[in-house]
PDB file of C-alpha atoms in Angstrom:
ATOM      1  CA  MET I1471     128.552 177.590  -5.324  1.00 44.00           C
ATOM      2  CA  SER I1472     125.859 178.559  -2.862  1.00 40.00           C
ATOM      3  CA  ASN I1473     126.693 177.773   0.749  1.00 39.00           C
ATOM      4  CA  SER I1474     123.008 177.252   1.399  1.00 45.00           C
ATOM      5  CA  GLN I1475     123.215 174.028  -0.609  1.00 71.00           C
ATOM      6  CA  ARG I1476     123.208 170.754   1.224  1.00 91.00           C
ATOM      7  CA  GLN I1477     126.046 168.340   0.651  1.00 95.00           C
ATOM      8  CA  TYR I1478     125.587 166.029  -2.302  1.00 97.00           C
ATOM      9  CA  GLU I1479     127.127 162.850  -3.657  1.00 97.00           C
ATOM     10  CA  LEU I1480     129.069 162.807  -6.924  1.00 98.00           C
ATOM     11  CA  THR I1481     127.700 160.547  -9.626  1.00 97.00           C
ATOM     12  CA  GLN I1482     129.816 157.742 -11.130  1.00 97.00           C
ATOM     13  CA  PRO I1483     132.155 157.268  -8.144  1.00 97.00           C
ATOM     14  CA  PRO I1484     135.014 154.743  -8.107  1.00 97.00           C
ATOM     15  CA  ASN I1485     133.943 151.145  -7.572  1.00 93.00           C
ATOM     16  CA  ASP I1486     136.849 150.248  -5.299  1.00 93.00           C
ATOM     17  CA  GLY I1487     138.595 152.037  -2.423  1.00 95.00           C
ATOM     18  CA  ILE I1488     139.152 155.794  -2.870  1.00 98.00           C
ATOM     19  CA  SER I1489     142.787 156.535  -2.088  1.00 97.00           C
ATOM     20  CA  GLN I1490     142.867 160.305  -2.612  1.00 98.00           C
ATOM     21  CA  VAL I1491     140.749 163.292  -3.632  1.00 98.00           C
ATOM     22  CA  ALA I1492     142.521 166.516  -4.652  1.00 98.00           C
ATOM     23  CA  PHE I1493     141.045 169.784  -5.857  1.00 98.00           C
ATOM     24  CA  HIS I1494     142.689 171.845  -8.592  1.00 97.00           C
ATOM     25  CA  ALA I1495     144.939 174.630  -7.264  1.00 95.00           C
ATOM     26  CA  THR I1496     142.963 177.443  -8.935  1.00 96.00           C
ATOM     27  CA  ASP I1497     139.819 175.917 -10.486  1.00 96.00           C
ATOM     28  CA  ASP I1498     137.118 175.601  -7.818  1.00 97.00           C
ATOM     29  CA  VAL I1499     135.143 172.908  -9.623  1.00 98.00           C
ATOM     30  CA  GLN I1500     137.773 170.406 -10.817  1.00 98.00           C
ATOM     31  CA  LEU I1501     138.358 167.440  -8.536  1.00 98.00           C
ATOM     32  CA  LEU I1502     140.979 164.733  -9.168  1.00 98.00           C
ATOM     33  CA  VAL I1503     140.407 161.262  -7.707  1.00 98.00           C
ATOM     34  CA  GLY I1504     142.614 158.162  -7.472  1.00 98.00           C
ATOM     35  CA  SER I1505     141.330 154.747  -6.434  1.00 97.00           C
ATOM     36  CA  TRP I1506     142.032 151.060  -6.034  1.00 97.00           C
ATOM     37  CA  ASP I1507     140.093 150.229  -9.213  1.00 96.00           C
ATOM     38  CA  GLN I1508     143.239 151.372 -11.111  1.00 97.00           C
ATOM     39  CA  GLN I1509     141.521 154.478 -12.463  1.00 98.00           C
ATOM     40  CA  VAL I1510     142.167 158.199 -12.243  1.00 98.00           C
ATOM     41  CA  ARG I1511     139.148 160.467 -12.622  1.00 98.00           C
ATOM     42  CA  VAL I1512     138.417 164.176 -12.996  1.00 98.00           C
ATOM     43  CA  TYR I1513     135.026 165.546 -11.958  1.00 98.00           C
ATOM     44  CA  ASP I1514     133.241 168.844 -12.449  1.00 98.00           C
ATOM     45  CA  ILE I1515     131.666 169.215  -9.007  1.00 98.00           C
ATOM     46  CA  LYS I1516     129.400 172.093 -10.031  1.00 97.00           C
ATOM     47  CA  ALA I1517     127.801 170.117 -12.857  1.00 98.00           C
ATOM     48  CA  ASN I1518     128.166 166.883 -10.852  1.00 98.00           C
ATOM     49  CA  ARG I1519     129.689 165.210 -13.860  1.00 98.00           C
ATOM     50  CA  LEU I1520     132.621 162.900 -14.597  1.00 98.00           C
ATOM     51  CA  LEU I1521     134.752 164.858 -17.083  1.00 98.00           C
ATOM     52  CA  ALA I1522     137.346 162.207 -17.902  1.00 97.00           C
ATOM     53  CA  SER I1523     138.951 159.013 -16.652  1.00 97.00           C
ATOM     54  CA  HIS I1524     141.852 156.761 -17.553  1.00 97.00           C
ATOM     55  CA  HIS I1525     142.948 153.295 -16.449  1.00 96.00           C
ATOM     56  CA  ASP I1526     146.521 153.248 -17.735  1.00 97.00           C
ATOM     57  CA  HIS I1527     147.787 152.121 -14.341  1.00 98.00           C
ATOM     58  CA  LYS I1528     148.052 148.338 -14.033  1.00 97.00           C
ATOM     59  CA  ALA I1529     147.303 148.298 -10.302  1.00 98.00           C
ATOM     60  CA  ALA I1530     145.773 150.453  -7.573  1.00 98.00           C
ATOM     61  CA  VAL I1531     146.373 154.222  -7.718  1.00 98.00           C
ATOM     62  CA  LEU I1532     147.606 155.484  -4.325  1.00 98.00           C
ATOM     63  CA  GLY I1533     148.502 159.121  -4.991  1.00 98.00           C
ATOM     64  CA  VAL I1534     147.245 161.916  -7.265  1.00 98.00           C
ATOM     65  CA  THR I1535     148.048 165.609  -7.617  1.00 98.00           C
ATOM     66  CA  TYR I1536     147.514 168.425 -10.082  1.00 97.00           C
ATOM     67  CA  GLY I1537     150.385 170.100 -11.915  1.00 94.00           C
ATOM     68  CA  ASN I1538     150.367 173.374 -13.831  1.00 90.00           C
ATOM     69  CA  ASP I1539     148.315 172.120 -16.781  1.00 90.00           C
ATOM     70  CA  CYS I1540     148.067 168.374 -16.149  1.00 94.00           C
ATOM     71  CA  ALA I1541     147.561 165.785 -13.434  1.00 97.00           C
ATOM     72  CA  PHE I1542     149.934 163.198 -11.975  1.00 97.00           C
ATOM     73  CA  SER I1543     149.400 159.787 -10.419  1.00 98.00           C
ATOM     74  CA  GLY I1544     151.363 156.911  -8.934  1.00 98.00           C
ATOM     75  CA  GLY I1545     150.513 153.544  -7.466  1.00 98.00           C
ATOM     76  CA  LEU I1546     151.156 149.884  -6.883  1.00 98.00           C
ATOM     77  CA  ASP I1547     152.425 149.344 -10.442  1.00 98.00           C
ATOM     78  CA  ARG I1548     155.471 151.495  -9.451  1.00 98.00           C
ATOM     79  CA  ARG I1549     154.812 153.902 -12.330  1.00 97.00           C
ATOM     80  CA  LEU I1550     154.464 157.675 -12.295  1.00 96.00           C
ATOM     81  CA  LEU I1551     152.067 158.944 -14.971  1.00 96.00           C
ATOM     82  CA  SER I1552     151.229 162.388 -16.327  1.00 95.00           C
ATOM     83  CA  TRP I1553     147.716 163.031 -17.695  1.00 96.00           C
ATOM     84  CA  GLU I1554     147.785 165.768 -20.309  1.00 93.00           C
ATOM     85  CA  GLY I1555     146.166 167.373 -23.346  1.00 91.00           C
ATOM     86  CA  GLY I1556     142.929 168.260 -21.626  1.00 93.00           C
ATOM     87  CA  TYR I1557     142.910 164.789 -20.033  1.00 95.00           C
ATOM     88  CA  THR I1558     143.047 162.993 -23.369  1.00 95.00           C
ATOM     89  CA  GLN I1559     146.453 161.284 -23.121  1.00 95.00           C
ATOM     90  CA  THR I1560     148.831 159.834 -20.548  1.00 96.00           C
ATOM     91  CA  ARG I1561     152.585 159.386 -20.560  1.00 92.00           C
ATOM     92  CA  GLU I1562     154.928 157.629 -18.177  1.00 93.00           C
ATOM     93  CA  ILE I1563     157.302 160.040 -16.487  1.00 92.00           C
ATOM     94  CA  GLY I1564     159.336 157.421 -14.665  1.00 92.00           C
ATOM     95  CA  ARG I1565     159.326 154.493 -12.253  1.00 95.00           C
ATOM     96  CA  HIS I1566     160.235 153.540  -8.717  1.00 97.00           C
ATOM     97  CA  ASP I1567     161.763 150.231  -7.633  1.00 97.00           C
ATOM     98  CA  GLY I1568     158.781 149.756  -5.332  1.00 98.00           C
ATOM     99  CA  GLU I1569     155.209 150.912  -5.038  1.00 98.00           C
ATOM    100  CA  VAL I1570     154.575 154.677  -5.367  1.00 98.00           C
ATOM    101  CA  SER I1571     152.664 155.708  -2.245  1.00 98.00           C
ATOM    102  CA  ALA I1572     152.477 159.513  -2.562  1.00 98.00           C
ATOM    103  CA  VAL I1573     152.879 162.277  -5.157  1.00 98.00           C
ATOM    104  CA  GLU I1574     153.093 166.047  -4.629  1.00 98.00           C
ATOM    105  CA  PHE I1575     153.678 168.976  -6.995  1.00 96.00           C
ATOM    106  CA  ALA I1576     155.655 172.017  -5.803  1.00 95.00           C
ATOM    107  CA  PHE I1577     154.024 174.787  -7.850  1.00 93.00           C
ATOM    108  CA  ALA I1578     156.570 177.428  -6.845  1.00 90.00           C
ATOM    109  CA  HIS I1579     159.313 175.387  -8.526  1.00 92.00           C
ATOM    110  CA  SER I1580     157.419 173.189 -11.042  1.00 91.00           C
ATOM    111  CA  ILE I1581     158.902 170.049  -9.499  1.00 94.00           C
ATOM    112  CA  LEU I1582     157.005 166.797  -9.074  1.00 96.00           C
ATOM    113  CA  PHE I1583     157.840 164.700  -6.013  1.00 97.00           C
ATOM    114  CA  SER I1584     157.108 161.010  -5.615  1.00 98.00           C
ATOM    115  CA  GLY I1585     157.621 158.867  -2.551  1.00 98.00           C
ATOM    116  CA  GLY I1586     157.619 155.095  -2.458  1.00 98.00           C
ATOM    117  CA  TRP I1587     157.703 151.944  -0.433  1.00 98.00           C
ATOM    118  CA  ASP I1588     161.152 151.426  -2.007  1.00 98.00           C
ATOM    119  CA  ARG I1589     162.376 153.927   0.608  1.00 98.00           C
ATOM    120  CA  THR I1590     163.136 156.681  -1.874  1.00 98.00           C
ATOM    121  CA  LEU I1591     161.972 160.236  -2.455  1.00 98.00           C
ATOM    122  CA  ARG I1592     162.354 161.337  -6.064  1.00 97.00           C
ATOM    123  CA  ALA I1593     162.157 164.767  -7.692  1.00 96.00           C
ATOM    124  CA  TRP I1594     161.175 165.060 -11.354  1.00 95.00           C
ATOM    125  CA  ASP I1595     161.132 167.772 -13.971  1.00 89.00           C
ATOM    126  CA  ALA I1596     157.681 166.949 -15.296  1.00 72.00           C
ATOM    127  CA  ARG I1597     158.345 168.809 -18.575  1.00 70.00           C
ATOM    128  CA  LEU I1598     160.877 166.220 -19.703  1.00 62.00           C
ATOM    129  CA  GLN I1599     160.000 163.393 -22.049  1.00 57.00           C
ATOM    130  CA  ALA I1600     158.892 159.996 -20.845  1.00 54.00           C
ATOM    131  CA  HIS I1601     161.334 157.735 -18.978  1.00 58.00           C
ATOM    132  CA  ALA I1602     163.697 160.575 -18.118  1.00 64.00           C
ATOM    133  CA  ALA I1603     165.887 160.102 -15.062  1.00 72.00           C
ATOM    134  CA  ALA I1604     164.767 161.765 -11.841  1.00 87.00           C
ATOM    135  CA  LEU I1605     166.357 165.129 -11.069  1.00 90.00           C
ATOM    136  CA  LYS I1606     167.218 163.757  -7.651  1.00 94.00           C
ATOM    137  CA  THR I1607     166.747 160.451  -5.841  1.00 96.00           C
ATOM    138  CA  LEU I1608     167.044 160.545  -2.069  1.00 97.00           C
ATOM    139  CA  ASP I1609     167.329 157.378  -0.015  1.00 97.00           C
ATOM    140  CA  MET I1610     165.013 157.328   2.993  1.00 97.00           C
ATOM    141  CA  ASP I1611     165.411 155.349   6.223  1.00 96.00           C
ATOM    142  CA  GLU I1612     161.893 154.009   5.855  1.00 97.00           C
ATOM    143  CA  ARG I1613     158.933 153.729   3.480  1.00 98.00           C
ATOM    144  CA  VAL I1614     157.210 156.977   2.504  1.00 98.00           C
ATOM    145  CA  TYR I1615     153.638 157.129   3.846  1.00 98.00           C
ATOM    146  CA  SER I1616     152.503 160.692   3.140  1.00 98.00           C
ATOM    147  CA  MET I1617     153.782 163.971   1.664  1.00 98.00           C
ATOM    148  CA  SER I1618     152.706 167.612   1.534  1.00 98.00           C
ATOM    149  CA  ALA I1619     154.207 170.510  -0.478  1.00 97.00           C
ATOM    150  CA  GLN I1620     153.701 174.176   0.353  1.00 97.00           C
ATOM    151  CA  GLY I1621     155.743 177.090  -0.975  1.00 96.00           C
ATOM    152  CA  ASP I1622     159.427 176.144  -0.743  1.00 97.00           C
ATOM    153  CA  LEU I1623     158.832 173.291   1.713  1.00 98.00           C
ATOM    154  CA  LEU I1624     158.022 169.609   1.459  1.00 98.00           C
ATOM    155  CA  ALA I1625     156.946 167.506   4.449  1.00 98.00           C
ATOM    156  CA  VAL I1626     157.564 163.752   4.242  1.00 98.00           C
ATOM    157  CA  ALA I1627     156.123 161.251   6.724  1.00 98.00           C
ATOM    158  CA  LEU I1628     157.894 157.891   6.886  1.00 98.00           C
ATOM    159  CA  ALA I1629     157.212 154.572   8.544  1.00 97.00           C
ATOM    160  CA  GLY I1630     158.785 154.398  11.981  1.00 96.00           C
ATOM    161  CA  ARG I1631     157.184 157.752  12.962  1.00 97.00           C
ATOM    162  CA  LYS I1632     159.874 159.756  11.188  1.00 97.00           C
ATOM    163  CA  LEU I1633     159.099 163.208   9.769  1.00 98.00           C
ATOM    164  CA  LEU I1634     161.333 165.146   7.400  1.00 98.00           C
ATOM    165  CA  ILE I1635     161.003 168.743   6.191  1.00 98.00           C
ATOM    166  CA  TYR I1636     162.873 169.680   3.002  1.00 98.00           C
ATOM    167  CA  ASP I1637     163.576 173.000   1.379  1.00 97.00           C
ATOM    168  CA  VAL I1638     162.926 171.959  -2.217  1.00 96.00           C
ATOM    169  CA  ARG I1639     165.710 174.294  -3.415  1.00 94.00           C
ATOM    170  CA  LYS I1640     168.299 172.327  -1.369  1.00 94.00           C
ATOM    171  CA  LEU I1641     167.383 168.681  -1.402  1.00 95.00           C
ATOM    172  CA  GLU I1642     170.781 167.341  -0.334  1.00 93.00           C
ATOM    173  CA  SER I1643     169.682 167.076   3.290  1.00 95.00           C
ATOM    174  CA  PRO I1644     166.474 167.811   5.205  1.00 97.00           C
ATOM    175  CA  LEU I1645     165.909 171.199   6.774  1.00 96.00           C
ATOM    176  CA  GLU I1646     164.561 169.358   9.808  1.00 97.00           C
ATOM    177  CA  ALA I1647     164.289 165.714  10.830  1.00 97.00           C
ATOM    178  CA  ARG I1648     162.283 164.690  13.844  1.00 96.00           C
ATOM    179  CA  GLU I1649     160.399 161.819  15.385  1.00 96.00           C
ATOM    180  CA  SER I1650     156.655 162.250  15.581  1.00 95.00           C
ATOM    181  CA  SER I1651     155.299 163.214  18.976  1.00 94.00           C
ATOM    182  CA  LEU I1652     152.521 160.696  18.307  1.00 96.00           C
ATOM    183  CA  LYS I1653     153.285 157.220  19.646  1.00 95.00           C
ATOM    184  CA  TYR I1654     151.728 155.238  16.801  1.00 96.00           C
ATOM    185  CA  PRO I1655     152.343 155.140  13.017  1.00 96.00           C
ATOM    186  CA  THR I1656     151.684 158.307  11.045  1.00 97.00           C
ATOM    187  CA  ARG I1657     148.763 158.178   8.634  1.00 97.00           C
ATOM    188  CA  CYS I1658     148.842 161.684   7.105  1.00 98.00           C
ATOM    189  CA  VAL I1659     150.927 164.881   7.145  1.00 98.00           C
ATOM    190  CA  GLN I1660     149.946 168.346   5.877  1.00 98.00           C
ATOM    191  CA  MET I1661     152.053 171.503   5.777  1.00 98.00           C
ATOM    192  CA  MET I1662     150.411 174.618   7.198  1.00 97.00           C
ATOM    193  CA  PRO I1663     149.504 177.123   4.458  1.00 97.00           C
ATOM    194  CA  ASP I1664     151.827 179.724   6.041  1.00 95.00           C
ATOM    195  CA  CYS I1665     154.698 177.169   6.151  1.00 96.00           C
ATOM    196  CA  MET I1666     155.162 177.730   9.900  1.00 96.00           C
ATOM    197  CA  GLY I1667     154.697 174.057  10.682  1.00 97.00           C
ATOM    198  CA  PHE I1668     152.630 170.983   9.937  1.00 98.00           C
ATOM    199  CA  VAL I1669     149.840 168.786  11.227  1.00 98.00           C
ATOM    200  CA  SER I1670     150.161 165.009  11.352  1.00 98.00           C
ATOM    201  CA  SER I1671     147.727 162.270  12.302  1.00 98.00           C
ATOM    202  CA  SER I1672     148.130 158.728  13.541  1.00 97.00           C
ATOM    203  CA  VAL I1673     146.364 155.378  13.422  1.00 96.00           C
ATOM    204  CA  GLU I1674     145.556 155.782  17.119  1.00 95.00           C
ATOM    205  CA  GLY I1675     143.055 158.642  17.102  1.00 96.00           C
ATOM    206  CA  ARG I1676     145.456 161.503  17.705  1.00 97.00           C
ATOM    207  CA  VAL I1677     146.606 164.609  15.863  1.00 98.00           C
ATOM    208  CA  ALA I1678     149.793 166.639  16.400  1.00 98.00           C
ATOM    209  CA  VAL I1679     150.240 170.327  15.598  1.00 98.00           C
ATOM    210  CA  GLU I1680     153.964 170.986  15.292  1.00 97.00           C
ATOM    211  CA  TYR I1681     155.868 174.140  14.394  1.00 97.00           C
ATOM    212  CA  LEU I1682     159.196 174.379  12.639  1.00 96.00           C
ATOM    213  CA  ASN I1683     162.301 175.610  14.378  1.00 90.00           C
ATOM    214  CA  GLY I1684     162.234 179.375  14.118  1.00 77.00           C
ATOM    215  CA  ALA I1685     158.465 179.691  14.496  1.00 78.00           C
ATOM    216  CA  ALA I1686     158.870 182.004  17.508  1.00 77.00           C
ATOM    217  CA  GLY I1687     156.324 181.771  20.287  1.00 79.00           C
ATOM    218  CA  LYS I1688     154.573 178.721  18.850  1.00 88.00           C
ATOM    219  CA  GLN I1689     154.035 175.690  21.046  1.00 93.00           C
ATOM    220  CA  ASN I1690     153.705 172.139  19.751  1.00 96.00           C
ATOM    221  CA  TYR I1691     150.769 170.150  21.041  1.00 97.00           C
ATOM    222  CA  ALA I1692     148.772 166.995  20.353  1.00 97.00           C
ATOM    223  CA  PHE I1693     145.195 165.973  21.081  1.00 97.00           C
ATOM    224  CA  LYS I1694     142.861 162.994  21.030  1.00 96.00           C
ATOM    225  CA  CYS I1695     140.068 162.800  18.458  1.00 96.00           C
ATOM    226  CA  HIS I1696     137.932 160.381  16.425  1.00 95.00           C
ATOM    227  CA  ARG I1697     136.922 158.292  19.415  1.00 92.00           C
ATOM    228  CA  GLN I1698     133.505 156.890  20.184  1.00 88.00           C
ATOM    229  CA  PRO I1699     132.222 155.676  23.564  1.00 85.00           C
ATOM    230  CA  ALA I1700     131.677 151.913  23.753  1.00 80.00           C
ATOM    231  CA  ASP I1701     129.334 149.864  25.926  1.00 77.00           C
ATOM    232  CA  ASP I1702     132.141 148.746  28.239  1.00 77.00           C
ATOM    233  CA  GLY I1703     133.074 152.350  29.030  1.00 75.00           C
ATOM    234  CA  VAL I1704     136.316 152.208  27.040  1.00 83.00           C
ATOM    235  CA  ASP I1705     136.453 154.471  24.000  1.00 87.00           C
ATOM    236  CA  MET I1706     136.662 152.963  20.534  1.00 92.00           C
ATOM    237  CA  VAL I1707     139.707 154.569  18.921  1.00 94.00           C
ATOM    238  CA  TYR I1708     139.855 155.118  15.150  1.00 95.00           C
ATOM    239  CA  PRO I1709     142.688 155.962  12.733  1.00 96.00           C
ATOM    240  CA  VAL I1710     142.794 159.584  11.544  1.00 98.00           C
ATOM    241  CA  ASN I1711     143.279 159.028   7.824  1.00 97.00           C
ATOM    242  CA  ALA I1712     143.062 162.526   6.380  1.00 98.00           C
ATOM    243  CA  VAL I1713     143.938 166.157   7.121  1.00 98.00           C
ATOM    244  CA  ALA I1714     143.213 169.219   4.958  1.00 98.00           C
ATOM    245  CA  PHE I1715     143.732 172.948   5.600  1.00 98.00           C
ATOM    246  CA  HIS I1716     141.241 175.643   4.679  1.00 98.00           C
ATOM    247  CA  PRO I1717     143.081 177.854   2.143  1.00 97.00           C
ATOM    248  CA  VAL I1718     141.802 181.168   3.547  1.00 96.00           C
ATOM    249  CA  HIS I1719     141.380 180.806   7.310  1.00 96.00           C
ATOM    250  CA  HIS I1720     143.979 178.072   7.936  1.00 96.00           C
ATOM    251  CA  THR I1721     141.667 176.045  10.125  1.00 97.00           C
ATOM    252  CA  PHE I1722     141.837 172.349   9.267  1.00 98.00           C
ATOM    253  CA  VAL I1723     139.650 169.277   8.985  1.00 98.00           C
ATOM    254  CA  THR I1724     140.422 165.710  10.006  1.00 98.00           C
ATOM    255  CA  GLY I1725     138.701 162.567   8.778  1.00 97.00           C
ATOM    256  CA  GLY I1726     138.649 159.275  10.658  1.00 96.00           C
ATOM    257  CA  SER I1727     137.650 155.680  10.234  1.00 95.00           C
ATOM    258  CA  ASP I1728     134.662 156.500  12.456  1.00 94.00           C
ATOM    259  CA  GLY I1729     133.078 158.202   9.433  1.00 95.00           C
ATOM    260  CA  VAL I1730     133.341 161.629  11.096  1.00 96.00           C
ATOM    261  CA  VAL I1731     134.884 164.859   9.779  1.00 97.00           C
ATOM    262  CA  SER I1732     135.946 167.417  12.400  1.00 97.00           C
ATOM    263  CA  LEU I1733     136.935 171.059  11.867  1.00 98.00           C
ATOM    264  CA  TRP I1734     139.658 172.486  14.135  1.00 98.00           C
ATOM    265  CA  ASP I1735     141.054 175.905  15.029  1.00 97.00           C
ATOM    266  CA  PRO I1736     144.775 175.283  15.629  1.00 96.00           C
ATOM    267  CA  GLU I1737     145.475 178.731  17.124  1.00 92.00           C
ATOM    268  CA  ASN I1738     142.782 178.512  19.782  1.00 93.00           C
ATOM    269  CA  LYS I1739     143.073 174.728  20.132  1.00 95.00           C
ATOM    270  CA  LYS I1740     139.352 174.167  19.668  1.00 95.00           C
ATOM    271  CA  ARG I1741     137.030 172.025  17.630  1.00 96.00           C
ATOM    272  CA  LEU I1742     134.726 174.312  15.655  1.00 96.00           C
ATOM    273  CA  LYS I1743     132.439 171.780  14.021  1.00 95.00           C
ATOM    274  CA  GLN I1744     131.785 168.083  13.620  1.00 94.00           C
ATOM    275  CA  TYR I1745     130.208 166.579  10.519  1.00 94.00           C
ATOM    276  CA  GLN I1746     128.825 163.102  11.152  1.00 83.00           C
ATOM    277  CA  GLY I1747     126.856 160.477   9.384  1.00 80.00           C
ATOM    278  CA  TYR I1748     129.168 159.280   6.621  1.00 95.00           C
ATOM    279  CA  ALA I1749     128.570 155.601   5.965  1.00 91.00           C
ATOM    280  CA  ALA I1750     132.214 154.486   5.837  1.00 94.00           C
ATOM    281  CA  SER I1751     135.715 155.570   6.835  1.00 95.00           C
ATOM    282  CA  ILE I1752     136.909 158.985   5.670  1.00 97.00           C
ATOM    283  CA  SER I1753     139.869 158.085   3.455  1.00 97.00           C
ATOM    284  CA  SER I1754     140.702 161.538   2.029  1.00 98.00           C
ATOM    285  CA  LEU I1755     139.687 165.213   2.266  1.00 98.00           C
ATOM    286  CA  SER I1756     140.341 168.292   0.112  1.00 98.00           C
ATOM    287  CA  PHE I1757     139.193 171.927   0.154  1.00 98.00           C
ATOM    288  CA  ASN I1758     138.765 173.715  -3.159  1.00 98.00           C
ATOM    289  CA  ALA I1759     140.867 176.795  -3.949  1.00 97.00           C
ATOM    290  CA  SER I1760     138.448 179.358  -2.499  1.00 97.00           C
ATOM    291  CA  GLY I1761     137.536 177.215   0.494  1.00 97.00           C
ATOM    292  CA  SER I1762     133.858 177.196  -0.467  1.00 97.00           C
ATOM    293  CA  ALA I1763     133.613 173.406  -0.778  1.00 98.00           C
ATOM    294  CA  LEU I1764     135.069 170.327   0.882  1.00 98.00           C
ATOM    295  CA  ALA I1765     135.417 166.989  -0.922  1.00 98.00           C
ATOM    296  CA  VAL I1766     134.916 164.030   1.427  1.00 98.00           C
ATOM    297  CA  ALA I1767     135.882 160.501   0.354  1.00 98.00           C
ATOM    298  CA  SER I1768     133.763 157.970   2.256  1.00 96.00           C
ATOM    299  CA  SER I1769     135.479 154.655   1.630  1.00 93.00           C
ATOM    300  CA  TYR I1770     136.176 151.636   3.817  1.00 80.00           C
ATOM    301  CA  THR I1771     139.894 151.511   4.699  1.00 79.00           C
ATOM    302  CA  TYR I1772     140.087 147.842   5.724  1.00 69.00           C
ATOM    303  CA  GLU I1773     141.106 148.213   9.386  1.00 73.00           C
ATOM    304  CA  GLU I1774     138.897 145.200  10.099  1.00 67.00           C
ATOM    305  CA  GLY I1775     139.929 143.182   7.042  1.00 68.00           C
ATOM    306  CA  GLU I1776     137.595 141.897   4.368  1.00 73.00           C
ATOM    307  CA  LYS I1777     133.956 142.422   5.264  1.00 72.00           C
ATOM    308  CA  ASP I1778     130.756 143.770   3.761  1.00 76.00           C
ATOM    309  CA  HIS I1779     130.869 147.560   3.673  1.00 78.00           C
ATOM    310  CA  PRO I1780     128.938 150.505   2.197  1.00 83.00           C
ATOM    311  CA  PRO I1781     129.732 151.508  -1.392  1.00 89.00           C
ATOM    312  CA  ASP I1782     132.457 154.085  -1.977  1.00 95.00           C
ATOM    313  CA  ALA I1783     131.197 157.645  -2.258  1.00 96.00           C
ATOM    314  CA  ILE I1784     132.525 161.173  -2.786  1.00 98.00           C
ATOM    315  CA  TRP I1785     130.539 163.895  -1.057  1.00 98.00           C
ATOM    316  CA  ILE I1786     130.787 167.598  -1.830  1.00 98.00           C
ATOM    317  CA  LYS I1787     130.028 169.716   1.210  1.00 97.00           C
ATOM    318  CA  PRO I1788     129.473 173.463   0.669  1.00 96.00           C
ATOM    319  CA  ILE I1789     131.385 175.359   3.357  1.00 96.00           C
ATOM    320  CA  SER I1790     130.373 178.760   4.742  1.00 93.00           C
ATOM    321  CA  GLU I1791     132.716 181.582   5.666  1.00 89.00           C
ATOM    322  CA  SER I1792     131.431 181.645   9.227  1.00 90.00           C
ATOM    323  CA  GLU I1793     132.052 177.995  10.043  1.00 92.00           C
ATOM    324  CA  THR I1794     135.715 177.914   8.971  1.00 94.00           C
ATOM    325  CA  LYS I1795     136.838 181.266  10.408  1.00 92.00           C
ATOM    326  CA  PRO I1796     138.501 181.029  13.837  1.00 90.00           C
ATOM    327  CA  LYS I1797     136.324 182.499  16.546  1.00 79.00           C
ATOM    328  CA  GLY I1798     137.255 186.041  17.468  1.00 70.00           C
ATOM    329  CA  ARG I1799     139.070 186.763  14.200  1.00 59.00           C
ATOM    330  CA  LYS I1800     137.819 189.827  12.349  1.00 53.00           C
ATOM    331  CA  GLY I1801     137.543 190.198   8.590  1.00 48.00           C
TER     332      GLY I1801
END
């Protein structure tokens, strides 16, 4: 994909809220999308074409993720589905007792994780037949809001500002448990690509960069973002709905309900770029495997209740090497 291209909108987008966009782990052009219209879709972003879709969920899809040779989804119907056979068939892997809010696949261990509003985290061997019991079911103190898998680690953000880090090889108890340094509910958590820590965002226009115990010399910090000046001199503060790391340079983007995407350098604590002009809230973000493209879900996230809003859209933004590399880094 040429970085000289301008961003473009995918054809045939979802017709209700976009809950998550997720690029394939190795294929730069395959994008998986879950939405409130009960459908799961796969796009070829290079051809700008919808490759396949299914609506086997009976309610909104809240979480999607790729596996080794399939895709997974979960949602308000409490079911966890696998989409297989070149996206020609689905099967039910299992169920939660409450809504499934997040799904993540740990590639290093071929384990699927699902988190729910039933206050459980469940691990599944996705190769088993339908309706198999979970490998492990862990009771949580609160509802699961967001999850992120990287290497041997899984980050889980709960209601009540609780954050748990698990070593997926030893799920009996968390490696670390901490309360978010942000004072308002967590909206998103993402593990750093080097597994040294994580970034979390809140509904109150703030982001925290936190390192795990043992990350020598690293200092936790938080900062304000996604705020717009208002006529009365008091900033309008927007939820930060999405975080995504660049796979090569480990800078990260945030997306807010102000319709803005910002690119950050966590080492130098600087904003590198700001992409404005999206018509609605940014509900989800994902870099492709090479980091040459960013998928941006522009979709109203209902902070202000039912109201007229722009149609849902998925934008593909070509990303250059120079804009995502931290300043001062060579090579």
